Short mmCIF file of C-alpha atoms in Angstrom, two decimals:
data_model
loop_
_atom_site.label_atom_id
_atom_site.label_comp_id
_atom_site.label_asym_id
_atom_site.label_seq_id
_atom_site.Cartn_x
_atom_site.Cartn_y
_atom_site.Cartn_z
CA GLN A 1 -21.54 19.76 -7.63
CA LYS A 2 -24.50 17.35 -7.24
CA ALA A 3 -25.57 17.99 -10.85
CA TRP A 4 -22.03 17.27 -12.05
CA VAL A 5 -21.97 14.00 -10.12
CA GLY A 6 -25.31 13.02 -11.63
CA MET A 7 -24.06 13.69 -15.17
CA ARG A 8 -20.86 11.75 -14.50
CA ARG A 9 -22.93 8.86 -13.13
CA GLU A 10 -25.17 8.75 -16.22
CA SER A 11 -22.29 8.99 -18.70
CA ALA A 12 -20.33 6.33 -16.86
CA ALA A 13 -23.37 4.04 -16.74
CA ARG A 14 -23.83 4.37 -20.53
CA SER A 15 -20.18 3.68 -21.25
CA ILE A 16 -19.84 0.56 -19.07
CA PRO A 17 -21.73 -2.69 -19.76
CA SER A 18 -24.15 -3.50 -16.95
CA MET A 19 -22.62 -6.92 -16.24
CA VAL A 20 -19.18 -5.36 -15.95
CA ARG A 21 -20.46 -2.60 -13.69
CA ARG A 22 -21.87 -5.14 -11.23
CA ASP A 23 -19.21 -7.82 -11.20
CA ARG A 24 -15.80 -6.73 -12.44
CA TRP A 25 -14.83 -4.45 -9.60
CA CYS A 26 -11.13 -4.30 -10.42
CA MET A 27 -10.79 -4.23 -14.19
CA THR A 28 -13.36 -1.99 -15.90
CA PRO A 29 -11.72 0.47 -18.35
CA PHE A 30 -12.60 4.12 -17.80
CA THR A 31 -11.08 7.51 -18.55
CA ASN A 32 -11.73 10.65 -16.50
CA VAL A 33 -10.49 13.69 -18.36
CA SER A 34 -11.41 16.04 -15.52
CA ALA A 35 -8.91 14.35 -13.23
CA VAL A 36 -5.87 14.87 -15.48
CA SER A 37 -4.61 18.00 -13.72
CA HIS A 38 -4.88 16.34 -10.31
CA LEU A 39 -3.10 13.26 -11.61
CA SER A 40 -0.22 15.33 -12.94
CA VAL A 41 0.33 16.82 -9.49
CA LEU A 42 0.48 13.37 -7.90
CA SER A 43 2.70 12.05 -10.68
CA SER A 44 5.13 14.94 -10.24
CA ARG A 45 5.19 14.33 -6.50
CA CYS A 46 6.05 10.65 -6.98
CA MET A 47 8.72 11.41 -9.60
CA ALA A 48 10.29 13.98 -7.32
CA THR A 49 10.77 11.36 -4.63
CA SER A 50 11.86 8.53 -6.92
CA SER A 51 15.36 8.49 -5.42
CA VAL A 52 13.92 7.34 -2.09
CA THR A 53 13.46 3.59 -1.81
CA SER A 54 10.34 3.76 0.36
CA PRO A 55 6.83 3.94 -1.18
CA CYS A 56 5.67 7.43 -2.14
CA THR A 57 3.55 8.82 0.70
CA ASP A 58 2.17 12.16 1.77
CA THR A 59 2.25 13.74 5.22
CA THR A 60 -0.81 11.79 6.39
CA GLY A 61 0.92 8.47 5.79
CA TYR A 62 -1.28 7.22 2.93
CA VAL A 63 0.49 5.84 -0.11
CA LEU A 64 -0.09 8.05 -3.15
CA THR A 65 -1.50 6.47 -6.28
CA ASN A 66 -2.13 8.08 -9.64
CA ARG A 67 -5.89 7.97 -9.48
CA VAL A 68 -8.77 9.95 -8.00
CA LEU A 69 -12.46 9.38 -7.41
CA ALA A 70 -14.51 9.74 -10.60
CA ASN A 71 -18.03 8.47 -9.91
CA VAL A 72 -20.27 7.15 -7.12
CA LYS A 73 -23.39 5.01 -7.26
CA ARG A 74 -25.48 4.10 -4.22
CA GLU A 75 -27.02 0.63 -3.83
CA ASP A 76 -29.22 -0.66 -0.98
CA SER A 77 -26.42 -2.25 1.03
CA HIS A 78 -23.27 -0.67 -0.37
CA VAL A 79 -21.71 2.16 -2.36
CA ASN A 80 -19.95 1.65 -5.70
CA LEU A 81 -16.95 3.90 -6.35
CA GLU A 82 -15.33 4.33 -9.73
CA TRP A 83 -11.75 5.61 -10.03
CA SER A 84 -10.13 7.66 -12.75
CA ASP A 85 -8.10 4.66 -13.98
CA GLY A 86 -11.24 2.57 -14.51
CA THR A 87 -11.02 0.57 -11.30
CA LEU A 88 -14.28 -0.07 -9.47
CA ASN A 89 -14.53 -0.77 -5.73
CA GLN A 90 -17.45 -1.51 -3.44
CA TYR A 91 -17.83 -0.43 0.19
CA HIS A 92 -20.63 -1.75 2.39
CA ASN A 93 -22.75 0.80 4.22
CA VAL A 94 -21.93 -0.83 7.55
CA TRP A 95 -18.19 -0.68 6.77
CA LEU A 96 -18.39 3.00 5.89
CA ARG A 97 -20.35 3.87 9.03
CA GLU A 98 -17.99 1.93 11.27
CA ASN A 99 -15.02 3.75 9.71
CA CYS A 100 -16.53 7.23 9.78
CA PRO A 101 -13.53 9.55 10.33
CA CYS A 102 -15.39 12.46 11.93
CA THR A 103 -14.30 13.57 15.41
CA ASP A 104 -17.55 12.31 16.96
CA CYS A 105 -16.87 8.76 15.75
CA THR A 106 -13.07 8.50 15.66
CA ALA A 107 -10.47 10.07 17.93
CA GLU A 108 -7.38 11.78 16.48
CA SER A 109 -5.34 8.73 17.54
CA GLY A 110 -7.49 6.54 15.30
CA LEU A 111 -9.34 4.86 18.16
CA LYS A 112 -13.03 4.43 17.49
CA ARG A 113 -15.37 6.19 19.90
CA THR A 114 -18.75 4.80 18.91
CA GLN A 115 -20.49 1.78 17.43
CA HIS A 116 -23.39 3.47 15.69
CA TRP A 117 -23.24 0.88 12.91
CA THR A 118 -25.14 -1.56 15.18
CA GLN A 119 -28.38 0.42 14.62
CA PRO A 120 -30.22 -0.26 11.30
CA GLU A 121 -31.05 3.42 10.67
CA SER A 122 -27.38 4.32 11.15
CA VAL A 123 -26.24 2.26 8.16
CA ALA A 124 -28.95 3.44 5.75
CA VAL A 125 -27.53 5.90 3.21
CA GLN A 126 -29.72 8.91 2.37
CA HIS A 127 -27.37 10.41 -0.21
CA ALA A 128 -23.79 10.02 -1.45
CA HIS A 129 -21.78 12.35 -3.66
CA LEU A 130 -18.18 13.25 -4.52
CA PHE A 131 -16.44 16.51 -3.72
CA ASP A 132 -12.73 17.34 -4.13
CA ASN A 133 -11.63 13.67 -4.26
CA GLN A 134 -13.76 12.87 -1.22
CA LEU A 135 -16.83 10.71 -0.71
CA VAL A 136 -19.54 12.49 1.27
CA VAL A 137 -22.22 10.23 2.76
CA GLN A 138 -25.38 11.53 4.40
CA TRP A 139 -27.03 8.91 6.61
CA LYS A 140 -30.75 8.58 7.31
CA ASP A 141 -30.18 9.21 11.02
CA GLY A 142 -28.87 12.70 10.15
CA HIS A 143 -25.15 11.96 10.50
CA GLU A 144 -22.68 12.92 7.75
CA SER A 145 -19.36 11.24 6.94
CA THR A 146 -16.59 12.53 4.66
CA PHE A 147 -13.98 10.03 3.44
CA GLN A 148 -10.73 11.02 1.73
CA GLY A 149 -10.29 9.31 -1.61
CA LYS A 150 -6.72 8.30 -0.86
CA LYS A 151 -7.86 6.68 2.40
CA LEU A 152 -10.61 4.72 0.62
CA ASP A 153 -8.07 3.68 -2.00
CA ALA A 154 -5.66 2.48 0.68
CA ASP A 155 -8.40 0.46 2.44
CA ALA A 156 -10.17 -1.03 -0.61
CA TYR A 157 -11.28 -4.58 0.12
CA SER A 158 -13.91 -5.63 -2.45
CA CYS A 159 -11.65 -7.93 -4.48
CA ASP A 160 -8.53 -10.02 -4.00
CA GLN A 161 -6.56 -7.79 -6.36
CA ALA A 162 -7.32 -4.69 -4.27
CA ARG A 163 -6.32 -6.39 -1.03
CA LYS A 164 -3.12 -7.71 -2.60
CA LYS A 165 -2.18 -4.27 -3.93
CA ARG A 166 -2.87 -2.71 -0.53
CA LYS A 167 -0.63 -5.27 1.14
CA GLU A 168 2.16 -4.64 -1.35
CA ARG A 169 1.88 -0.85 -0.96
CA LYS A 170 2.01 -1.07 2.84
CA LEU A 171 4.98 -3.43 2.90
CA GLY A 172 6.88 -2.03 -0.07
CA SER A 173 7.15 -5.25 -2.07
CA ALA A 174 6.39 -8.93 -2.18
CA TYR A 175 8.81 -11.55 -0.90
CA THR A 176 11.74 -12.56 -3.10
CA LEU A 177 12.26 -16.31 -2.89
CA TRP A 178 15.84 -17.49 -3.22
CA ASP A 179 18.06 -20.52 -3.60
CA ARG A 180 21.83 -20.84 -3.17
CA ASP A 181 22.79 -19.33 -6.51
CA SER A 182 20.35 -16.42 -6.54
CA LEU A 183 21.22 -15.29 -3.00
CA THR A 184 24.94 -15.56 -3.71
CA LYS A 185 24.53 -13.13 -6.60
CA SER A 186 22.20 -10.75 -4.75
CA PRO A 187 23.54 -7.31 -3.77
CA ALA A 188 20.97 -7.30 -0.96
CA LEU A 189 22.88 -9.85 1.09
CA SER A 190 24.93 -7.36 3.15
CA MET A 191 25.10 -3.76 4.39
CA GLN A 192 27.59 -1.74 6.40
CA HIS A 193 26.99 -1.21 10.11
CA SER A 194 27.92 2.49 9.87
CA GLU A 195 25.18 3.09 7.29
CA ILE A 196 22.41 1.51 9.32
CA MET A 197 23.33 3.35 12.51
CA SER A 198 23.68 6.80 10.92
CA SER A 199 21.10 7.00 8.11
CA GLU A 200 17.33 6.57 8.24
CA GLN A 201 17.27 5.81 4.52
CA ALA A 202 19.90 3.09 4.99
CA ARG A 203 17.94 1.68 7.90
CA TYR A 204 14.87 1.53 5.69
CA ARG A 205 16.86 -0.27 2.97
CA TRP A 206 18.07 -2.75 5.59
CA LEU A 207 14.53 -3.53 6.75
CA HIS A 208 13.32 -3.62 3.16
CA GLN A 209 15.97 -6.19 2.27
CA LEU A 210 15.09 -8.25 5.32
CA HIS A 211 11.44 -8.17 4.32
CA GLN A 212 12.22 -9.23 0.75
CA TYR A 213 14.93 -11.84 1.30
CA GLY A 214 14.59 -12.66 4.99
CA VAL A 215 18.33 -12.33 5.62
CA CYS A 216 21.07 -9.68 5.69
CA VAL A 217 24.66 -9.61 6.99
CA VAL A 218 25.63 -6.36 8.73
CA ARG A 219 29.36 -5.92 8.13
CA ASN A 220 31.99 -4.28 10.36
CA THR A 221 29.86 -4.25 13.50
CA PRO A 222 31.95 -3.35 16.60
CA THR A 223 32.93 -6.51 18.48
CA GLU A 224 31.84 -5.17 21.86
CA ASP A 225 30.01 -7.12 24.52
CA LYS A 226 26.20 -6.84 24.10
CA TYR A 227 26.60 -4.44 21.17
CA VAL A 228 24.13 -6.62 19.28
CA LEU A 229 21.37 -5.01 21.37
CA SER A 230 22.23 -1.55 20.01
CA VAL A 231 21.75 -2.69 16.42
CA ALA A 232 18.63 -4.72 17.18
CA LYS A 233 17.00 -1.67 18.78
CA LYS A 234 17.24 0.04 15.38
CA MET A 235 14.64 -2.51 14.29
CA GLY A 236 12.43 -2.61 17.38
CA ASN A 237 12.14 -3.55 21.02
CA ILE A 238 14.26 -6.41 22.30
CA ARG A 239 12.23 -9.63 22.67
CA ASP A 240 13.07 -11.15 26.04
CA THR A 241 12.86 -14.97 26.16
CA ILE A 242 13.78 -17.83 28.50
CA TYR A 243 17.35 -17.15 27.38
CA GLY A 244 17.19 -13.52 28.49
CA ALA A 245 17.39 -10.28 26.55
CA HIS A 246 20.55 -11.57 24.89
CA PHE A 247 22.38 -14.89 24.82
CA ASP A 248 25.93 -16.13 24.22
CA VAL A 249 26.44 -18.91 21.70
CA VAL A 250 29.57 -20.66 22.96
CA SER A 251 30.51 -24.26 23.57
CA VAL A 252 29.99 -25.25 27.22
CA GLN A 253 30.07 -28.51 29.15
CA ASN A 254 26.79 -30.24 30.01
CA ALA A 255 24.87 -28.01 27.61
CA HIS A 256 21.08 -28.33 27.74
CA ASN A 257 20.84 -27.16 24.12
CA VAL A 258 22.86 -28.50 21.19
CA ALA A 259 23.50 -24.89 20.11
CA TYR A 260 25.91 -24.57 23.05
CA THR A 261 28.10 -27.46 21.88
CA GLN A 262 30.55 -27.96 19.02
CA GLN A 263 28.23 -30.44 17.35
CA THR A 264 26.46 -30.06 14.03
CA LEU A 265 23.23 -28.12 14.31
CA ARG A 266 20.65 -29.18 11.71
CA PRO A 267 18.35 -26.70 9.87
CA HIS A 268 15.70 -25.39 12.23
CA MET A 269 13.91 -22.33 13.60
CA ASP A 270 14.07 -21.03 17.15
CA LEU A 271 11.47 -21.08 19.93
CA LEU A 272 8.55 -22.57 18.01
CA TYR A 273 7.24 -23.78 21.37
CA TYR A 274 6.26 -20.15 22.09
CA GLU A 275 2.75 -19.04 21.18
CA GLU A 276 4.38 -16.14 19.29
CA PRO A 277 7.93 -17.14 18.31
CA PRO A 278 10.42 -14.31 17.83
CA GLY A 279 10.32 -12.83 14.36
CA PHE A 280 13.92 -11.79 13.76
CA GLN A 281 17.11 -13.24 15.13
CA PHE A 282 20.48 -11.50 15.44
CA LEU A 283 23.76 -13.44 15.67
CA HIS A 284 26.80 -11.20 16.20
CA CYS A 285 30.22 -12.80 15.72
CA LEU A 286 32.70 -11.61 18.37
CA VAL A 287 35.32 -14.35 18.02
CA ASN A 288 35.85 -17.04 15.40
CA ASP A 289 39.18 -18.85 15.38
CA ALA A 290 37.47 -22.18 14.79
CA THR A 291 37.84 -24.69 12.02
CA GLY A 292 34.41 -25.42 10.61
CA GLY A 293 31.28 -23.89 12.11
CA GLU A 294 29.87 -22.43 8.88
CA ASN A 295 26.23 -21.38 9.01
CA THR A 296 23.73 -22.79 6.54
CA LEU A 297 20.60 -20.83 5.64
CA VAL A 298 17.51 -22.09 3.81
CA ASP A 299 14.58 -20.00 2.57
CA GLY A 300 11.60 -21.76 4.14
CA PHE A 301 9.17 -19.94 1.86
CA LYS A 302 11.09 -21.26 -1.15
CA VAL A 303 10.77 -24.75 0.33
CA VAL A 304 7.00 -24.27 0.67
CA SER A 305 6.77 -22.94 -2.90
CA GLU A 306 8.60 -25.99 -4.23
CA LEU A 307 6.50 -28.33 -2.09
CA LYS A 308 3.27 -26.83 -3.41
CA ARG A 309 4.52 -27.08 -7.00
CA LEU A 310 5.82 -30.65 -6.75
CA HIS A 311 3.55 -32.18 -4.11
CA PRO A 312 0.30 -30.20 -3.67
CA ASP A 313 -1.29 -32.95 -1.52
CA ALA A 314 1.62 -32.73 0.94
CA PHE A 315 1.26 -28.96 0.99
CA ASP A 316 -2.43 -29.25 1.91
CA ILE A 317 -1.70 -31.70 4.74
CA LEU A 318 1.08 -29.61 6.28
CA ARG A 319 -0.94 -26.40 6.22
CA THR A 320 -3.83 -27.99 8.11
CA VAL A 321 -2.42 -30.60 10.50
CA LYS A 322 -1.05 -29.21 13.75
CA TYR A 323 1.85 -30.87 15.49
CA THR A 324 3.68 -30.31 18.77
CA PHE A 325 6.72 -28.25 19.72
CA HIS A 326 7.99 -28.34 23.29
CA PHE A 327 10.93 -27.54 25.57
CA ARG A 328 11.47 -28.55 29.17
CA ASP A 329 14.23 -27.94 31.67
CA ALA A 330 14.45 -27.40 35.43
CA VAL A 331 12.48 -24.13 35.35
CA ASN A 332 10.52 -24.14 32.03
CA HIS A 333 7.92 -26.33 30.42
CA MET A 334 7.01 -24.81 27.04
CA TYR A 335 4.41 -26.35 24.73
CA TYR A 336 2.56 -25.24 21.59
CA ARG A 337 0.83 -26.90 18.62
CA ARG A 338 0.98 -25.35 15.17
CA SER A 339 0.90 -26.35 11.51
CA MET A 340 4.15 -26.48 9.56
CA ILE A 341 2.83 -24.04 6.93
CA GLU A 342 0.88 -20.90 7.91
CA LEU A 343 -1.14 -18.90 5.38
CA ASP A 344 -2.85 -15.53 5.63
CA ASN A 345 -6.45 -14.90 4.59
CA GLN A 346 -5.31 -14.47 0.97
CA GLY A 347 -3.60 -17.84 0.89
CA GLU A 348 -0.08 -16.42 0.98
CA VAL A 349 2.60 -18.03 3.13
CA VAL A 350 3.37 -16.01 6.28
CA GLY A 351 5.08 -18.64 8.40
CA PHE A 352 7.03 -21.87 8.11
CA ASN A 353 7.49 -23.90 11.29
CA TYR A 354 10.32 -26.41 11.21
CA SER A 355 12.37 -27.36 14.25
CA PRO A 356 12.92 -31.15 14.53
CA PRO A 357 15.00 -30.99 17.76
CA PHE A 358 12.04 -29.51 19.63
CA GLU A 359 9.17 -31.56 18.27
CA GLY A 360 7.01 -33.48 20.71
CA PRO A 361 5.26 -36.82 20.10
CA LEU A 362 2.86 -36.56 17.18
CA ASP A 363 -0.72 -36.33 18.45
CA ILE A 364 -3.13 -36.34 15.52
CA ALA A 365 -5.96 -38.51 14.17
CA PHE A 366 -4.89 -42.12 13.51
CA HIS A 367 -5.67 -42.02 9.77
CA MET A 368 -3.52 -38.89 9.30
CA VAL A 369 -0.29 -40.20 10.84
CA GLU A 370 1.19 -41.89 7.78
CA PRO A 371 0.12 -39.13 5.32
CA PHE A 372 1.66 -36.56 7.68
CA TYR A 373 5.01 -38.36 7.89
CA ALA A 374 5.04 -38.94 4.12
CA SER A 375 4.47 -35.20 3.58
CA TYR A 376 7.06 -34.31 6.20
CA ALA A 377 9.63 -36.53 4.43
CA ARG A 378 9.17 -34.47 1.26
CA VAL A 379 9.93 -31.30 3.22
CA ILE A 380 13.06 -32.83 4.74
CA LYS A 381 14.31 -33.70 1.26
CA LEU A 382 13.80 -30.12 0.09
CA VAL A 383 15.37 -28.58 3.20
CA ASN A 384 18.49 -30.71 2.71
CA ASN A 385 18.77 -30.05 -1.02
CA PRO A 386 22.21 -28.39 -1.47
CA ASP A 387 20.80 -26.20 -4.25
CA LEU A 388 18.55 -24.51 -1.67
CA GLN A 389 21.22 -24.09 1.02
CA PHE A 390 23.31 -20.93 1.31
CA ARG A 391 26.52 -21.23 3.35
CA HIS A 392 28.09 -18.36 5.28
CA ARG A 393 31.10 -18.16 7.57
CA SER A 394 30.80 -15.38 10.13
CA ASP A 395 33.96 -13.40 10.77
CA PRO A 396 34.40 -11.11 13.79
CA GLY A 397 32.26 -8.03 13.14
CA ASP A 398 29.67 -9.86 11.04
CA LEU A 399 26.12 -9.60 12.35
CA LEU A 400 23.81 -12.13 10.74
CA VAL A 401 20.15 -11.04 10.86
CA PHE A 402 17.35 -13.23 9.56
CA ASN A 403 13.59 -13.79 9.72
CA ASN A 404 13.07 -16.63 12.18
CA ARG A 405 9.54 -17.29 10.80
CA ARG A 406 10.93 -17.84 7.30
CA ILE A 407 14.64 -18.72 7.33
CA LEU A 408 16.00 -22.00 8.63
CA HIS A 409 19.50 -21.81 10.09
CA ALA A 410 22.06 -24.52 10.77
CA ARG A 411 25.72 -24.85 11.75
CA GLU A 412 28.49 -27.27 10.92
CA SER A 413 30.46 -28.88 13.72
CA PHE A 414 33.64 -27.03 14.65
CA ILE A 415 36.88 -27.18 16.62
CA GLY A 416 38.30 -24.10 18.32
CA ARG A 417 37.00 -20.81 19.72
CA ARG A 418 33.73 -19.44 18.40
CA HIS A 419 31.66 -16.84 20.26
CA LEU A 420 28.46 -15.27 18.98
CA GLN A 421 26.00 -13.09 20.86
CA GLY A 422 22.35 -13.12 19.91
CA THR A 423 19.01 -11.49 20.54
CA TYR A 424 15.51 -11.36 19.07
CA VAL A 425 12.99 -8.76 17.86
CA ALA A 426 9.28 -9.49 17.38
CA THR A 427 7.73 -9.49 13.90
CA THR A 428 5.19 -6.88 15.04
CA ASP A 429 7.96 -4.46 16.02
CA PHE A 430 9.82 -5.07 12.76
CA PHE A 431 6.80 -4.15 10.65
CA SER A 432 5.96 -1.18 12.87
CA THR A 433 9.40 0.33 12.27
CA TYR A 434 9.32 -0.62 8.59
CA ARG A 435 6.00 1.13 8.02
CA GLN A 436 6.97 4.18 10.05
CA LEU A 437 10.15 4.65 8.02
CA SER A 438 8.33 4.14 4.72
CA THR A 439 5.97 6.96 5.71
CA ALA A 440 8.65 9.30 7.07
CA LEU A 441 10.87 8.96 4.04
#
């Protein structure tokens, strides 16, 4: 086995230019004939499950890809791995030692038991070789670690492309941005209540659609008191807030929130004065004999995309400057500062924070006040662009579900009876259920 690895290393080194070997860790062409039989097994497995909408996974929960380990080369501080499709990835010694999967270092639950990587001799590699699509590392302190190829593939981090692919595999797809026309034509807009409650595959499709589009209408939901909680629990735990585990959206006298009136409700997001605002909101229509009262939805991520394209300077200001959201009544005084646009470590939008009714006095550096308001004005223009606004009238039995960190919602003024019940589920719980279903299916 060691001799075979050495020959593969030499042949690969001759066939790949040295500059490419060192620097292009995502794109180097390479063919591994010896891996063909293994690839055909994986390919057959994926084709056999093509009717399932979740990513193709095995029983361990790792997403299957059509490639296997082909070559390994040890450097002073890291290990270079070459895959059968020509991709090259790098893994630091300290990263490998910290993630050693042996039972001495990592419990069956995945919790780490040790921190041996803090000792210099523990992160010095004595030898590294491949065996049966596994990387075997022998450390100078005498320890040995064996890493599954599919696990290393799933956790690759040495280039932006690898991290992006890992994110897409874990979540199933990237976001689909929409405007009024594209969402109107989308078959993903609605699903039947009976499907979601009775089928795991349908529940996965529901969550998948919510991840992609940020909104879905569940049709023919029983108009029973608090039934919204039963459907929400199919996504995750109920997120209790200052409004309780659930809330009734009805017009009342002396309302402390404009939502509980018959007045127009402008585009906004809920509870941005929380440190962690609820991720998903549920609005279940029990009664609607009113004239007016249509909901308006806006894809906040589409707004951000358009802002970045048309006004990049405004985009930069609104992703860096933090402003205030607050709420105060007789028993609560909520306060939090956040930027309007939130990005992850890859520069992708993960949150859009827009709730004018609950903004506090602007408290930023003097020289940034006018640029901030000028940038904010551009967002307001986009949010109120009719081409970006999707209108929906909820009938009894309709359950409107949307991503509160992405989708702005509004309501026209109305006259008559209109009763909705609502609740929230945290983003963390949504993704936990989404990933679990993608693995199980």
